[in-house]
PDB file of C-alpha atoms in Angstrom:
ATOM      1  CA  UNK A   1       0.844 -35.234  15.952  1.00  0.00           C
ATOM      2  CA  UNK A   2      -0.323 -32.652  18.492  1.00  0.00           C
ATOM      3  CA  UNK A   3       0.510 -33.036  22.120  1.00  0.00           C
ATOM      4  CA  UNK A   4      -1.887 -31.430  24.593  1.00  0.00           C
ATOM      5  CA  UNK A   5      -1.200 -29.905  27.991  1.00  0.00           C
ATOM      6  CA  UNK A   6      -2.917 -32.835  29.660  1.00  0.00           C
ATOM      7  CA  UNK A   7      -0.506 -35.364  28.090  1.00  0.00           C
ATOM      8  CA  UNK A   8      -2.865 -36.725  25.505  1.00  0.00           C
ATOM      9  CA  UNK A   9      -2.016 -36.821  21.769  1.00  0.00           C
ATOM     10  CA  UNK A  10      -4.134 -35.865  18.794  1.00  0.00           C
ATOM     11  CA  UNK A  11      -3.719 -36.439  15.042  1.00  0.00           C
ATOM     12  CA  UNK A  12      -2.133 -33.642  13.035  1.00  0.00           C
ATOM     13  CA  UNK A  13      -4.594 -31.083  11.644  1.00  0.00           C
ATOM     14  CA  UNK A  14      -4.631 -29.750   8.065  1.00  0.00           C
ATOM     15  CA  UNK A  15      -6.547 -26.653   7.012  1.00  0.00           C
ATOM     16  CA  UNK A  16      -7.743 -25.642   3.615  1.00  0.00           C
ATOM     17  CA  UNK A  17      -9.800 -22.710   2.277  1.00  0.00           C
ATOM     18  CA  UNK A  18     -10.958 -23.260  -1.334  1.00  0.00           C
ATOM     19  CA  UNK A  19     -10.954 -26.273  -3.673  1.00  0.00           C
ATOM     20  CA  UNK A  20     -11.864 -25.089  -7.142  1.00  0.00           C
ATOM     21  CA  UNK A  21     -10.739 -25.223 -10.754  1.00  0.00           C
ATOM     22  CA  UNK A  22      -8.506 -22.264 -11.646  1.00  0.00           C
ATOM     23  CA  UNK A  23      -8.303 -21.088  -8.062  1.00  0.00           C
ATOM     24  CA  UNK A  24      -5.342 -18.891  -7.167  1.00  0.00           C
ATOM     25  CA  UNK A  25      -2.660 -20.864  -5.329  1.00  0.00           C
ATOM     26  CA  UNK A  26      -2.713 -18.097  -2.692  1.00  0.00           C
ATOM     27  CA  UNK A  27      -6.162 -19.161  -1.570  1.00  0.00           C
ATOM     28  CA  UNK A  28      -6.679 -22.820  -2.376  1.00  0.00           C
ATOM     29  CA  UNK A  29      -5.969 -25.881  -4.511  1.00  0.00           C
ATOM     30  CA  UNK A  30      -7.497 -27.279  -7.644  1.00  0.00           C
ATOM     31  CA  UNK A  31      -9.625 -30.438  -7.397  1.00  0.00           C
ATOM     32  CA  UNK A  32      -6.892 -32.360  -9.171  1.00  0.00           C
ATOM     33  CA  UNK A  33      -4.320 -31.386  -6.628  1.00  0.00           C
ATOM     34  CA  UNK A  34      -6.711 -31.995  -3.790  1.00  0.00           C
ATOM     35  CA  UNK A  35      -7.465 -35.500  -5.093  1.00  0.00           C
ATOM     36  CA  UNK A  36      -3.776 -36.280  -5.373  1.00  0.00           C
ATOM     37  CA  UNK A  37      -3.268 -35.119  -1.794  1.00  0.00           C
ATOM     38  CA  UNK A  38      -6.118 -37.220  -0.407  1.00  0.00           C
ATOM     39  CA  UNK A  39      -4.950 -40.253  -2.382  1.00  0.00           C
ATOM     40  CA  UNK A  40      -1.531 -39.857  -0.882  1.00  0.00           C
ATOM     41  CA  UNK A  41      -2.889 -39.734   2.594  1.00  0.00           C
ATOM     42  CA  UNK A  42      -4.957 -42.851   1.958  1.00  0.00           C
ATOM     43  CA  UNK A  43      -2.070 -44.782   0.384  1.00  0.00           C
ATOM     44  CA  UNK A  44       0.112 -43.767   3.393  1.00  0.00           C
ATOM     45  CA  UNK A  45      -2.317 -45.412   5.721  1.00  0.00           C
ATOM     46  CA  UNK A  46      -3.871 -42.236   7.054  1.00  0.00           C
ATOM     47  CA  UNK A  47      -7.626 -41.765   7.461  1.00  0.00           C
ATOM     48  CA  UNK A  48      -9.077 -38.309   6.988  1.00  0.00           C
ATOM     49  CA  UNK A  49     -11.402 -37.382   9.878  1.00  0.00           C
ATOM     50  CA  UNK A  50     -13.173 -34.431  11.456  1.00  0.00           C
ATOM     51  CA  UNK A  51     -11.888 -32.445  14.366  1.00  0.00           C
ATOM     52  CA  UNK A  52     -14.473 -33.835  16.707  1.00  0.00           C
ATOM     53  CA  UNK A  53     -13.497 -37.355  15.728  1.00  0.00           C
ATOM     54  CA  UNK A  54      -9.855 -36.533  16.301  1.00  0.00           C
ATOM     55  CA  UNK A  55     -10.616 -35.412  19.835  1.00  0.00           C
ATOM     56  CA  UNK A  56     -12.083 -38.812  20.712  1.00  0.00           C
ATOM     57  CA  UNK A  57      -8.734 -40.527  20.754  1.00  0.00           C
ATOM     58  CA  UNK A  58      -7.830 -43.612  18.849  1.00  0.00           C
ATOM     59  CA  UNK A  59      -4.549 -43.980  17.052  1.00  0.00           C
ATOM     60  CA  UNK A  60      -3.191 -40.512  16.022  1.00  0.00           C
ATOM     61  CA  UNK A  61      -0.633 -42.253  13.795  1.00  0.00           C
ATOM     62  CA  UNK A  62      -3.418 -43.642  11.550  1.00  0.00           C
ATOM     63  CA  UNK A  63      -5.483 -40.488  10.981  1.00  0.00           C
ATOM     64  CA  UNK A  64      -5.311 -36.851   9.987  1.00  0.00           C
ATOM     65  CA  UNK A  65      -7.873 -34.157  10.822  1.00  0.00           C
ATOM     66  CA  UNK A  66      -9.034 -32.270   7.732  1.00  0.00           C
ATOM     67  CA  UNK A  67     -10.585 -28.805   8.209  1.00  0.00           C
ATOM     68  CA  UNK A  68     -11.925 -26.158   5.844  1.00  0.00           C
ATOM     69  CA  UNK A  69     -12.343 -22.455   6.759  1.00  0.00           C
ATOM     70  CA  UNK A  70     -15.252 -20.190   5.811  1.00  0.00           C
ATOM     71  CA  UNK A  71     -17.627 -22.707   4.190  1.00  0.00           C
ATOM     72  CA  UNK A  72     -17.106 -22.016   0.554  1.00  0.00           C
ATOM     73  CA  UNK A  73     -19.561 -23.412  -1.997  1.00  0.00           C
ATOM     74  CA  UNK A  74     -16.712 -25.085  -3.770  1.00  0.00           C
ATOM     75  CA  UNK A  75     -16.094 -27.167  -0.647  1.00  0.00           C
ATOM     76  CA  UNK A  76     -19.490 -28.670  -1.250  1.00  0.00           C
ATOM     77  CA  UNK A  77     -19.118 -28.952  -4.991  1.00  0.00           C
ATOM     78  CA  UNK A  78     -15.556 -30.287  -5.341  1.00  0.00           C
ATOM     79  CA  UNK A  79     -13.918 -31.223  -1.970  1.00  0.00           C
ATOM     80  CA  UNK A  80     -16.793 -33.198  -0.387  1.00  0.00           C
ATOM     81  CA  UNK A  81     -17.225 -35.656  -3.263  1.00  0.00           C
ATOM     82  CA  UNK A  82     -13.533 -36.357  -3.352  1.00  0.00           C
ATOM     83  CA  UNK A  83     -13.432 -36.879   0.394  1.00  0.00           C
ATOM     84  CA  UNK A  84     -16.340 -39.311   0.230  1.00  0.00           C
ATOM     85  CA  UNK A  85     -14.650 -41.199  -2.596  1.00  0.00           C
ATOM     86  CA  UNK A  86     -11.726 -41.794  -0.264  1.00  0.00           C
ATOM     87  CA  UNK A  87     -14.013 -42.671   2.694  1.00  0.00           C
ATOM     88  CA  UNK A  88     -12.873 -39.478   4.450  1.00  0.00           C
ATOM     89  CA  UNK A  89     -14.727 -36.900   6.427  1.00  0.00           C
ATOM     90  CA  UNK A  90     -13.798 -33.354   7.557  1.00  0.00           C
ATOM     91  CA  UNK A  91     -14.806 -30.317   9.573  1.00  0.00           C
ATOM     92  CA  UNK A  92     -16.086 -27.253   7.727  1.00  0.00           C
ATOM     93  CA  UNK A  93     -16.102 -24.053   9.749  1.00  0.00           C
ATOM     94  CA  UNK A  94     -19.045 -21.857   8.606  1.00  0.00           C
ATOM     95  CA  UNK A  95     -19.746 -18.140   9.098  1.00  0.00           C
ATOM     96  CA  UNK A  96     -23.305 -18.422  10.383  1.00  0.00           C
ATOM     97  CA  UNK A  97     -24.652 -15.021   9.261  1.00  0.00           C
ATOM     98  CA  UNK A  98     -23.160 -15.325   5.763  1.00  0.00           C
ATOM     99  CA  UNK A  99     -24.692 -18.649   4.607  1.00  0.00           C
ATOM    100  CA  UNK A 100     -25.775 -18.447   0.988  1.00  0.00           C
ATOM    101  CA  UNK A 101     -24.037 -15.045   0.529  1.00  0.00           C
ATOM    102  CA  UNK A 102     -20.774 -13.829  -0.949  1.00  0.00           C
ATOM    103  CA  UNK A 103     -17.675 -13.180   1.119  1.00  0.00           C
ATOM    104  CA  UNK A 104     -17.553  -9.579   2.251  1.00  0.00           C
ATOM    105  CA  UNK A 105     -14.764  -9.505   4.869  1.00  0.00           C
ATOM    106  CA  UNK A 106     -11.871  -8.652   2.589  1.00  0.00           C
ATOM    107  CA  UNK A 107     -11.187  -6.171  -0.163  1.00  0.00           C
ATOM    108  CA  UNK A 108      -8.592  -8.476  -1.660  1.00  0.00           C
ATOM    109  CA  UNK A 109      -9.999  -9.573  -5.030  1.00  0.00           C
ATOM    110  CA  UNK A 110      -8.817 -13.132  -4.392  1.00  0.00           C
ATOM    111  CA  UNK A 111     -11.041 -13.292  -1.348  1.00  0.00           C
ATOM    112  CA  UNK A 112     -13.931 -10.908  -2.074  1.00  0.00           C
ATOM    113  CA  UNK A 113     -17.289 -11.963  -3.542  1.00  0.00           C
ATOM    114  CA  UNK A 114     -16.723 -15.724  -3.363  1.00  0.00           C
ATOM    115  CA  UNK A 115     -19.946 -17.820  -2.973  1.00  0.00           C
ATOM    116  CA  UNK A 116     -20.478 -19.457   0.361  1.00  0.00           C
ATOM    117  CA  UNK A 117     -22.617 -22.532   1.092  1.00  0.00           C
ATOM    118  CA  UNK A 118     -26.324 -21.918   1.710  1.00  0.00           C
ATOM    119  CA  UNK A 119     -28.336 -23.534   4.479  1.00  0.00           C
ATOM    120  CA  UNK A 120     -29.281 -26.417   2.198  1.00  0.00           C
ATOM    121  CA  UNK A 121     -25.670 -27.420   1.419  1.00  0.00           C
ATOM    122  CA  UNK A 122     -24.657 -27.074   5.034  1.00  0.00           C
ATOM    123  CA  UNK A 123     -27.470 -29.333   6.193  1.00  0.00           C
ATOM    124  CA  UNK A 124     -26.721 -31.784   3.441  1.00  0.00           C
ATOM    125  CA  UNK A 125     -23.101 -32.137   4.336  1.00  0.00           C
ATOM    126  CA  UNK A 126     -24.005 -32.560   8.006  1.00  0.00           C
ATOM    127  CA  UNK A 127     -26.400 -35.395   7.120  1.00  0.00           C
ATOM    128  CA  UNK A 128     -23.582 -37.077   5.136  1.00  0.00           C
ATOM    129  CA  UNK A 129     -21.270 -37.244   8.144  1.00  0.00           C
ATOM    130  CA  UNK A 130     -19.319 -33.998   7.766  1.00  0.00           C
ATOM    131  CA  UNK A 131     -18.854 -31.874  10.906  1.00  0.00           C
ATOM    132  CA  UNK A 132     -20.046 -28.297  10.789  1.00  0.00           C
ATOM    133  CA  UNK A 133     -18.116 -25.990  13.083  1.00  0.00           C
ATOM    134  CA  UNK A 134     -18.439 -22.294  13.890  1.00  0.00           C
ATOM    135  CA  UNK A 135     -16.332 -19.559  12.379  1.00  0.00           C
ATOM    136  CA  UNK A 136     -18.252 -16.725  14.227  1.00  0.00           C
ATOM    137  CA  UNK A 137     -21.276 -14.944  12.747  1.00  0.00           C
ATOM    138  CA  UNK A 138     -19.495 -12.426  10.448  1.00  0.00           C
ATOM    139  CA  UNK A 139     -15.857 -13.624  10.171  1.00  0.00           C
ATOM    140  CA  UNK A 140     -14.629 -11.053  12.652  1.00  0.00           C
ATOM    141  CA  UNK A 141     -11.165 -10.704  14.084  1.00  0.00           C
ATOM    142  CA  UNK A 142     -11.706 -11.725  17.756  1.00  0.00           C
ATOM    143  CA  UNK A 143      -8.182 -10.591  18.620  1.00  0.00           C
ATOM    144  CA  UNK A 144      -9.261  -7.028  17.848  1.00  0.00           C
ATOM    145  CA  UNK A 145     -12.994  -7.111  18.556  1.00  0.00           C
ATOM    146  CA  UNK A 146     -12.689  -8.653  22.009  1.00  0.00           C
ATOM    147  CA  UNK A 147     -10.702  -5.534  22.957  1.00  0.00           C
ATOM    148  CA  UNK A 148     -12.729  -2.819  21.154  1.00  0.00           C
ATOM    149  CA  UNK A 149     -16.241  -4.258  21.566  1.00  0.00           C
ATOM    150  CA  UNK A 150     -16.297  -7.127  24.023  1.00  0.00           C
ATOM    151  CA  UNK A 151     -20.019  -7.536  24.008  1.00  0.00           C
ATOM    152  CA  UNK A 152     -20.152  -7.916  20.259  1.00  0.00           C
ATOM    153  CA  UNK A 153     -17.243 -10.308  20.253  1.00  0.00           C
ATOM    154  CA  UNK A 154     -18.989 -12.504  22.787  1.00  0.00           C
ATOM    155  CA  UNK A 155     -22.156 -12.519  20.668  1.00  0.00           C
ATOM    156  CA  UNK A 156     -20.117 -13.540  17.637  1.00  0.00           C
ATOM    157  CA  UNK A 157     -19.026 -16.635  19.530  1.00  0.00           C
ATOM    158  CA  UNK A 158     -22.229 -17.553  21.389  1.00  0.00           C
ATOM    159  CA  UNK A 159     -24.752 -16.682  18.664  1.00  0.00           C
ATOM    160  CA  UNK A 160     -22.918 -18.483  15.872  1.00  0.00           C
ATOM    161  CA  UNK A 161     -23.169 -21.780  17.742  1.00  0.00           C
ATOM    162  CA  UNK A 162     -26.874 -21.176  18.535  1.00  0.00           C
ATOM    163  CA  UNK A 163     -27.717 -20.337  14.927  1.00  0.00           C
ATOM    164  CA  UNK A 164     -25.900 -23.358  13.510  1.00  0.00           C
ATOM    165  CA  UNK A 165     -27.393 -25.702  16.054  1.00  0.00           C
ATOM    166  CA  UNK A 166     -30.845 -24.382  15.306  1.00  0.00           C
ATOM    167  CA  UNK A 167     -30.208 -24.991  11.572  1.00  0.00           C
ATOM    168  CA  UNK A 168     -28.710 -28.514  11.982  1.00  0.00           C
ATOM    169  CA  UNK A 169     -30.613 -29.796  14.967  1.00  0.00           C
ATOM    170  CA  UNK A 170     -27.296 -31.270  16.291  1.00  0.00           C
ATOM    171  CA  UNK A 171     -24.599 -29.977  18.696  1.00  0.00           C
ATOM    172  CA  UNK A 172     -21.899 -27.767  17.286  1.00  0.00           C
ATOM    173  CA  UNK A 173     -18.779 -28.448  19.312  1.00  0.00           C
ATOM    174  CA  UNK A 174     -15.825 -27.175  17.193  1.00  0.00           C
ATOM    175  CA  UNK A 175     -14.757 -23.586  16.732  1.00  0.00           C
ATOM    176  CA  UNK A 176     -12.178 -21.819  14.574  1.00  0.00           C
ATOM    177  CA  UNK A 177     -10.789 -18.282  15.107  1.00  0.00           C
ATOM    178  CA  UNK A 178     -11.070 -16.124  11.927  1.00  0.00           C
ATOM    179  CA  UNK A 179      -7.707 -14.716  10.901  1.00  0.00           C
ATOM    180  CA  UNK A 180      -6.295 -16.709  13.813  1.00  0.00           C
ATOM    181  CA  UNK A 181      -7.233 -13.757  16.046  1.00  0.00           C
ATOM    182  CA  UNK A 182      -7.722 -14.433  19.710  1.00  0.00           C
ATOM    183  CA  UNK A 183      -7.220 -13.167  23.237  1.00  0.00           C
ATOM    184  CA  UNK A 184      -7.327 -15.049  26.545  1.00  0.00           C
ATOM    185  CA  UNK A 185     -10.773 -13.534  27.058  1.00  0.00           C
ATOM    186  CA  UNK A 186     -11.979 -14.744  23.653  1.00  0.00           C
ATOM    187  CA  UNK A 187     -10.725 -18.264  24.455  1.00  0.00           C
ATOM    188  CA  UNK A 188     -12.644 -18.232  27.782  1.00  0.00           C
ATOM    189  CA  UNK A 189     -15.824 -17.241  25.910  1.00  0.00           C
ATOM    190  CA  UNK A 190     -15.321 -20.065  23.476  1.00  0.00           C
ATOM    191  CA  UNK A 191     -15.212 -22.443  26.441  1.00  0.00           C
ATOM    192  CA  UNK A 192     -18.210 -20.843  28.127  1.00  0.00           C
ATOM    193  CA  UNK A 193     -20.207 -21.047  24.878  1.00  0.00           C
ATOM    194  CA  UNK A 194     -19.894 -24.858  25.055  1.00  0.00           C
ATOM    195  CA  UNK A 195     -17.399 -25.586  22.305  1.00  0.00           C
ATOM    196  CA  UNK A 196     -15.321 -28.646  23.170  1.00  0.00           C
ATOM    197  CA  UNK A 197     -12.356 -27.673  20.980  1.00  0.00           C
ATOM    198  CA  UNK A 198     -11.088 -24.765  18.897  1.00  0.00           C
ATOM    199  CA  UNK A 199      -8.544 -24.541  16.089  1.00  0.00           C
ATOM    200  CA  UNK A 200      -6.168 -21.612  15.592  1.00  0.00           C
ATOM    201  CA  UNK A 201      -3.873 -20.959  12.618  1.00  0.00           C
ATOM    202  CA  UNK A 202      -0.589 -21.313  14.509  1.00  0.00           C
ATOM    203  CA  UNK A 203       1.793 -24.024  13.325  1.00  0.00           C
ATOM    204  CA  UNK A 204       2.428 -27.043  15.481  1.00  0.00           C
ATOM    205  CA  UNK A 205       5.959 -27.082  16.901  1.00  0.00           C
ATOM    206  CA  UNK A 206       7.952 -30.108  18.013  1.00  0.00           C
ATOM    207  CA  UNK A 207       8.250 -30.343  21.777  1.00  0.00           C
ATOM    208  CA  UNK A 208       5.483 -27.852  22.457  1.00  0.00           C
ATOM    209  CA  UNK A 209       2.109 -28.707  24.069  1.00  0.00           C
ATOM    210  CA  UNK A 210      -1.215 -27.093  23.363  1.00  0.00           C
ATOM    211  CA  UNK A 211      -4.573 -26.526  24.935  1.00  0.00           C
ATOM    212  CA  UNK A 212      -7.820 -27.924  23.449  1.00  0.00           C
ATOM    213  CA  UNK A 213      -9.151 -24.435  22.683  1.00  0.00           C
ATOM    214  CA  UNK A 214      -6.130 -23.227  20.798  1.00  0.00           C
ATOM    215  CA  UNK A 215      -5.111 -26.170  18.599  1.00  0.00           C
ATOM    216  CA  UNK A 216      -2.395 -25.763  15.949  1.00  0.00           C
ATOM    217  CA  UNK A 217      -2.577 -26.836  12.331  1.00  0.00           C
ATOM    218  CA  UNK A 218      -0.802 -27.058   9.031  1.00  0.00           C
ATOM    219  CA  UNK A 219      -2.064 -24.755   6.262  1.00  0.00           C
ATOM    220  CA  UNK A 220      -2.387 -26.161   2.724  1.00  0.00           C
ATOM    221  CA  UNK A 221      -2.568 -24.046  -0.388  1.00  0.00           C
ATOM    222  CA  UNK A 222      -1.541 -24.318  -3.994  1.00  0.00           C
ATOM    223  CA  UNK A 223       1.827 -22.882  -3.047  1.00  0.00           C
ATOM    224  CA  UNK A 224       2.737 -26.051  -1.114  1.00  0.00           C
ATOM    225  CA  UNK A 225       4.816 -28.359  -3.289  1.00  0.00           C
ATOM    226  CA  UNK A 226       3.542 -31.929  -3.401  1.00  0.00           C
ATOM    227  CA  UNK A 227       6.845 -33.246  -2.066  1.00  0.00           C
ATOM    228  CA  UNK A 228       6.381 -31.194   1.083  1.00  0.00           C
ATOM    229  CA  UNK A 229       2.838 -32.477   1.590  1.00  0.00           C
ATOM    230  CA  UNK A 230       4.099 -36.015   1.197  1.00  0.00           C
ATOM    231  CA  UNK A 231       6.894 -35.282   3.655  1.00  0.00           C
ATOM    232  CA  UNK A 232       4.466 -34.058   6.250  1.00  0.00           C
ATOM    233  CA  UNK A 233       2.298 -37.193   5.732  1.00  0.00           C
ATOM    234  CA  UNK A 234       5.245 -39.511   6.322  1.00  0.00           C
ATOM    235  CA  UNK A 235       6.136 -37.637   9.550  1.00  0.00           C
ATOM    236  CA  UNK A 236       2.555 -37.957  10.806  1.00  0.00           C
ATOM    237  CA  UNK A 237       2.538 -41.682  10.022  1.00  0.00           C
ATOM    238  CA  UNK A 238       5.648 -41.996  12.164  1.00  0.00           C
ATOM    239  CA  UNK A 239       3.986 -40.138  14.965  1.00  0.00           C
ATOM    240  CA  UNK A 240       6.063 -36.989  14.623  1.00  0.00           C
TER     241      UNK A 240
END
């Protein structure tokens, strides 16, 4: 569980990137592995929910927040049907200026040229109960950009929310920092832009408290042994 500065408690947060057959374990998991993980959560008495749902309260021992970074097309094709089969929902953080395009923010062959969801898929997932969050307009590193070009960094945060809300016709209240990059100034802009909560990539630590606009998480990739995933789930069920 995640303990906030105000004393409240949130469910633990998982974050994924890709879910696709043959995907490198460095960047994602196969549908078979993902299904096994979701089945384990369900059999352990944990409900997969979105970040916005997790912020509403309830019993953090009975739920787990599921998040996906970047908005890959395979999230739509493979992850979403499995989640629906389990009765789960999730938050997918989309790069608003890259919808329907290929990833272009890394030269690493594992990350470059991967299809992203188009507007149609994003709208469809939203209509099916999945939360769409912002991941900036261009997948920029706000830790760097907020220092070198503050005006552009601010636009990345504000304009992404506006573009996604115009597309979906619903409020976009969750944000995620690309690369986990942030500064205190960037966090303040995220608040000012109207996001209710924001997820980082830092790991949750026992005994530490967090603010709502810098929430910790637990990354999941094909490199994580299943026994470790199960161990985490048991700890969450115990409220640890």
